[in-house]
mmCIF file of C-alpha atoms in Angstrom:
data_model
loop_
_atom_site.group_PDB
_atom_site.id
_atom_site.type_symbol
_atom_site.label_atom_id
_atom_site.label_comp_id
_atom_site.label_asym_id
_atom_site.label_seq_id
_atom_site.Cartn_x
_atom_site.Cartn_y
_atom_site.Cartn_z
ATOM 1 C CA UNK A 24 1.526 -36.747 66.028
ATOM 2 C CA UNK A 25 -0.492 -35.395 69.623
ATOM 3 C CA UNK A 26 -3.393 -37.068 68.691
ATOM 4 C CA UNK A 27 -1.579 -40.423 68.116
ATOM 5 C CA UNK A 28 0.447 -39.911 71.527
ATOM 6 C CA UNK A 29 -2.222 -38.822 73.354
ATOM 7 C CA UNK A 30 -5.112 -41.886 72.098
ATOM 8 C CA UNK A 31 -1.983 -44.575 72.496
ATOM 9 C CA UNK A 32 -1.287 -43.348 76.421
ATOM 10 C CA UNK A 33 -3.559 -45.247 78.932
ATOM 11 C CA UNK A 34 -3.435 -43.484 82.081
ATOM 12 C CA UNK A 35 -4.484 -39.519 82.678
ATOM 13 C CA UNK A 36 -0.595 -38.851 83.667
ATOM 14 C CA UNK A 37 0.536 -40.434 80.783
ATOM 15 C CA UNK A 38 -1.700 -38.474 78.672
ATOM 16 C CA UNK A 39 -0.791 -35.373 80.257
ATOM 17 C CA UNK A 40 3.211 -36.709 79.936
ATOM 18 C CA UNK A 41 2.329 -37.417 76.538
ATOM 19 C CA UNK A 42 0.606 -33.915 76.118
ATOM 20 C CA UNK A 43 3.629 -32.051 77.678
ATOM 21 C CA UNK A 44 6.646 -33.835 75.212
ATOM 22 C CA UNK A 45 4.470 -32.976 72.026
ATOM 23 C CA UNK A 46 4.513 -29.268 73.259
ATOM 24 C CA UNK A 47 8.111 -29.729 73.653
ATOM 25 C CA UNK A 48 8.556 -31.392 70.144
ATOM 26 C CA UNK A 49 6.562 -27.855 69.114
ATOM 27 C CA UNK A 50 8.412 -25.330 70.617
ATOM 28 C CA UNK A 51 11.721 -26.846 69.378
ATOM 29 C CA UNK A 52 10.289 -26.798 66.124
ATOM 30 C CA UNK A 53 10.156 -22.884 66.714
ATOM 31 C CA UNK A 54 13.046 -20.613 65.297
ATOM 32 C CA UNK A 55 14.805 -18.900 68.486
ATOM 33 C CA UNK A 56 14.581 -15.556 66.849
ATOM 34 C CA UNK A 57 10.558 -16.238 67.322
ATOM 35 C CA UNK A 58 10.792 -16.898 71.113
ATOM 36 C CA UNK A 59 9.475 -13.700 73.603
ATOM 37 C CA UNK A 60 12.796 -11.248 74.179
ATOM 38 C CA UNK A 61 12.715 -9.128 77.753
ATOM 39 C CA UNK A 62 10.768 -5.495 77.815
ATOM 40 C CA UNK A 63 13.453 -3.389 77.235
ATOM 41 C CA UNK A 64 11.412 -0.693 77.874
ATOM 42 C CA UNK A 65 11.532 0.334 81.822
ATOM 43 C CA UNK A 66 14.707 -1.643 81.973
ATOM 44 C CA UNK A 67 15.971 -1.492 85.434
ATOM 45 C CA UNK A 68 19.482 -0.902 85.540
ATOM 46 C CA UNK A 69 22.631 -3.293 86.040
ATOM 47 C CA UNK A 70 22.588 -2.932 89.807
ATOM 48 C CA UNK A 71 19.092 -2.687 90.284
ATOM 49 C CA UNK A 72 18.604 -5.818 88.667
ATOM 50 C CA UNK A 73 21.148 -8.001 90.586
ATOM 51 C CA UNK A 74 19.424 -7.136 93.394
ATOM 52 C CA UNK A 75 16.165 -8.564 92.888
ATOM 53 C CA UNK A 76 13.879 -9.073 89.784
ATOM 54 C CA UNK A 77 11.576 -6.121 88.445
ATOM 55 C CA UNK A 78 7.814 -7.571 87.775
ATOM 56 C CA UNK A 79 6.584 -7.302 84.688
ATOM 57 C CA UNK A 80 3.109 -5.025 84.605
ATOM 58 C CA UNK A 81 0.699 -5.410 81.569
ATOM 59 C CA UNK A 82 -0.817 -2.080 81.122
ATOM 60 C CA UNK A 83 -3.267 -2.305 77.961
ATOM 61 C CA UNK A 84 -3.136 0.672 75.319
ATOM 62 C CA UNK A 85 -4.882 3.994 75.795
ATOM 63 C CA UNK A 86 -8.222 3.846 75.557
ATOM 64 C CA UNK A 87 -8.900 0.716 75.912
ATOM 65 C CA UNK A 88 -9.390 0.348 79.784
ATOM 66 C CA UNK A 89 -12.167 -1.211 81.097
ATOM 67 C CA UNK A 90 -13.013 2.029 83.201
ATOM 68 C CA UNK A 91 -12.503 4.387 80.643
ATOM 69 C CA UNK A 92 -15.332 7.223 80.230
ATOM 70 C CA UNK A 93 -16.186 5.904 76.651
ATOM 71 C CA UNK A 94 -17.401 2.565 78.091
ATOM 72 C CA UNK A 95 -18.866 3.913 81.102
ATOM 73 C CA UNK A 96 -21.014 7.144 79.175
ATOM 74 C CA UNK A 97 -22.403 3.714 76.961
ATOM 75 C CA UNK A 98 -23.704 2.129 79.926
ATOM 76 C CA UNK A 99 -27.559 1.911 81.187
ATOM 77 C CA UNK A 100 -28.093 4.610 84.205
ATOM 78 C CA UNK A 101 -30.922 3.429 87.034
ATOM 79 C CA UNK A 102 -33.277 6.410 85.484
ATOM 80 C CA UNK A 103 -32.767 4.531 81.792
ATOM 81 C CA UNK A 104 -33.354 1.098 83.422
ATOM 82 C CA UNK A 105 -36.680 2.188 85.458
ATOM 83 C CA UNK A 106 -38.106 4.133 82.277
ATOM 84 C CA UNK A 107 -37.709 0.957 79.715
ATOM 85 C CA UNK A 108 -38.682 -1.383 82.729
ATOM 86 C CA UNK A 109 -41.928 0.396 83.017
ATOM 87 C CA UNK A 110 -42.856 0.468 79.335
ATOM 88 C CA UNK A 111 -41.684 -3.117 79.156
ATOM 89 C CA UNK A 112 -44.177 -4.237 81.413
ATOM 90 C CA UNK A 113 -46.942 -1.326 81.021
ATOM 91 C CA UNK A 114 -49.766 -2.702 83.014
ATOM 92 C CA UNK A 115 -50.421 -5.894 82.216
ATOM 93 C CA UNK A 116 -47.677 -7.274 80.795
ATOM 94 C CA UNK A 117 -44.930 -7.033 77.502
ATOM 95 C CA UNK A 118 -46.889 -7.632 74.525
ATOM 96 C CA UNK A 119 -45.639 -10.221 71.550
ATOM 97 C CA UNK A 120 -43.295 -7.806 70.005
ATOM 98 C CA UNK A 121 -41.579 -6.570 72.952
ATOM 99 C CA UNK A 122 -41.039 -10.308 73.792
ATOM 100 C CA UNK A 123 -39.379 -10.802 70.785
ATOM 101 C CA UNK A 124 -37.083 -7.666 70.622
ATOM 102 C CA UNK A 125 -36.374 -7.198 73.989
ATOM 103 C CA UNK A 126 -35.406 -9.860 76.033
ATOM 104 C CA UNK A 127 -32.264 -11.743 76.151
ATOM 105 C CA UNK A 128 -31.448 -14.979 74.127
ATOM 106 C CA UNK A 129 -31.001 -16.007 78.002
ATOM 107 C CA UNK A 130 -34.246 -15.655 78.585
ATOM 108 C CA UNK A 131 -35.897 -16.839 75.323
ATOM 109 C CA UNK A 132 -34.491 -19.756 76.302
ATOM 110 C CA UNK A 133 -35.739 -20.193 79.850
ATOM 111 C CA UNK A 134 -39.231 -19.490 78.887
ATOM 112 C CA UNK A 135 -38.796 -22.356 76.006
ATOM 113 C CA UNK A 136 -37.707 -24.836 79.163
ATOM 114 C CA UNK A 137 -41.435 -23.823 80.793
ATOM 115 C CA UNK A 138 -43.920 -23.509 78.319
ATOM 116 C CA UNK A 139 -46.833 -24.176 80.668
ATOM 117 C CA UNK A 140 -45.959 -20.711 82.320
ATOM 118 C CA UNK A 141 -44.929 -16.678 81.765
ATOM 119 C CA UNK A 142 -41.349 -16.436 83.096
ATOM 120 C CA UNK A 143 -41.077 -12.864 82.325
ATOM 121 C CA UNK A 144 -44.297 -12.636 84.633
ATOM 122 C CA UNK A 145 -43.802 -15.423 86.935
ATOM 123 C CA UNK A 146 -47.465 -16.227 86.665
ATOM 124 C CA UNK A 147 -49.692 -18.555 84.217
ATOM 125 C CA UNK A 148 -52.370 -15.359 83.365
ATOM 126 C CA UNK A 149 -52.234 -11.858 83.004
ATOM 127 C CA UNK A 150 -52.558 -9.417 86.016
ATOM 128 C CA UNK A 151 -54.766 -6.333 86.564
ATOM 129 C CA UNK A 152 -51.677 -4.080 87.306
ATOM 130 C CA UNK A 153 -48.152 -3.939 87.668
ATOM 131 C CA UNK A 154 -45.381 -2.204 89.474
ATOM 132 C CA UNK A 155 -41.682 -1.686 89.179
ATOM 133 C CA UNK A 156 -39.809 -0.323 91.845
ATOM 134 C CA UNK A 157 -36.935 1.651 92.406
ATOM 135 C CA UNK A 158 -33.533 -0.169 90.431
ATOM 136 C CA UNK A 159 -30.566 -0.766 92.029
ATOM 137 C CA UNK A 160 -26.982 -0.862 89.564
ATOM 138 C CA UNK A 161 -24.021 -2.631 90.533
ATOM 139 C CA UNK A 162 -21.585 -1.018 87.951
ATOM 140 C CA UNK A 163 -18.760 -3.900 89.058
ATOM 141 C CA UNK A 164 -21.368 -6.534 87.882
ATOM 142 C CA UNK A 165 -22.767 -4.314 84.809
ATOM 143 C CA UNK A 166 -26.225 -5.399 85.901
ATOM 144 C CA UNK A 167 -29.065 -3.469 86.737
ATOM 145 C CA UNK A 168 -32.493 -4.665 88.812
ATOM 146 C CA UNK A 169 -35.756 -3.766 90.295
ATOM 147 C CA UNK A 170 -38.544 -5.317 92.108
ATOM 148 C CA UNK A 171 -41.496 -6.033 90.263
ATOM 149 C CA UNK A 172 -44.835 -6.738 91.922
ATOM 150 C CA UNK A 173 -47.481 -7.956 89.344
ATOM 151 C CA UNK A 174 -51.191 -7.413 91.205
ATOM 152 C CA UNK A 175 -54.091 -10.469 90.474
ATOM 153 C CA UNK A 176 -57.923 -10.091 90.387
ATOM 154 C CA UNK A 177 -58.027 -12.221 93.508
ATOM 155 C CA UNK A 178 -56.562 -9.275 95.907
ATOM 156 C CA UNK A 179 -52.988 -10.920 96.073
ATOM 157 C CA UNK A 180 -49.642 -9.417 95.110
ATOM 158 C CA UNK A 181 -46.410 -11.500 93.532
ATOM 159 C CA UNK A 182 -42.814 -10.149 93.343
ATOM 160 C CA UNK A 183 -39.912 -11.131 90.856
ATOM 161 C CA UNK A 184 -36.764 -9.164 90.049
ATOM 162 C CA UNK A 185 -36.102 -7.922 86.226
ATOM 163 C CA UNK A 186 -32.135 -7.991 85.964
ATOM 164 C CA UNK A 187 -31.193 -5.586 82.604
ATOM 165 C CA UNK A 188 -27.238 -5.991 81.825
ATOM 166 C CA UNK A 189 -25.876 -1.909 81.680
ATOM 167 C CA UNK A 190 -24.368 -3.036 78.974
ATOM 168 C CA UNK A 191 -26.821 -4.136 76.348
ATOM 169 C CA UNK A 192 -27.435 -2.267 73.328
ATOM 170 C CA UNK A 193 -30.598 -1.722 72.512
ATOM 171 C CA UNK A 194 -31.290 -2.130 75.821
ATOM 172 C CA UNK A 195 -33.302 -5.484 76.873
ATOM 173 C CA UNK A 196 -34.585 -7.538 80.164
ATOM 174 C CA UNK A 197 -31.808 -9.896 80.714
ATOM 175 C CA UNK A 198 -33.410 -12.609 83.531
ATOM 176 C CA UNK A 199 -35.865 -12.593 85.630
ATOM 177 C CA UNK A 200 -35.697 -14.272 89.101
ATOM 178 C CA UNK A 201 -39.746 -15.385 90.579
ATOM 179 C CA UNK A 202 -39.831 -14.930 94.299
ATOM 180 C CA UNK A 203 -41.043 -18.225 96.197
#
């Protein structure tokens, strides 16, 4: 019944007039005793509530808040993110396996969309050294990052920033961003 309404209407408001009556025809198909009943549960009282309306707060269960301890204790520290950081990238670069275990399905797929080059290294060959410096976590993001500088055999330097997501178990290199 919507999807004949909605193909037969020709215009976008009378799709979305068409869309809005076969709601309608739904919820009258409903029972009453299935429709949502007032909180009774922090009721205000009889005078309070001629007065003016009380909101309605959602409050999730116990436990389950996004800033609980639970969910905070799981998440990456700067220390954790600097130590796999630096065995990630060792000296020269993450080897085949570390490639493969971890780095996100993000960024799999961005190094699929440039094959000619290393997007985990921003660079085309492998360098002589590398650094990672100190990480930085925004805990309101969940992401962590650091400043990498990669060192070539002809005396220059190149930066990037390795983004890990405080969040990822086992822990892996989410994106990394080449500077120009």
């Amino acid at each position: 019944m919507f999807r004949t309404a909605v193909l037969r209407s020709r215009g976008r408001g009378a799709g979305v007039l068409a869309l809005c009556t076969a709601g309608a025809a739904l919820l009258a198909l409903v029972a009453p005793s299935a429709w949502a009943a007032p909180s009774v549960q922090g009721a205000p009282s009889a005078r309070a509530a001629s007065a003016r309306p009380t909101p309605q707060v959602y409050e999730p269960p116990a436990g389950a808040q996004t800033g609980s301890g639970q969910t905070a204790a799981r998440r990456h520290t700067g220390p954790q993110i600097h130590r796999f950081l630096t065995w990630f990238y060792g000296a020269h670069g993450p080897d085949r396996r570390q490639r493969e275990h971890f780095v996100s399905d993000l960024l799999k797929r961005k190094q699929a969309q440039h094959p000619d080059r290393d997007v985990i290294l921003c660079a085309q060959n492998t360098p002589l050294d590398i650094e990672v410096g100190p990480v930085t976590t925004a805990q309101s993001a969940g992401f962590g990052w650091a400043t990498v500088t990669a060192y070539w055999a002809d005396g220059t330097a190149s930066t990037s920033t390795a983004y890990v997501a405080l969040d990822s178990h086992p822990i892996e290199l989410h994106d990394v961003v080449c500077a120009r």
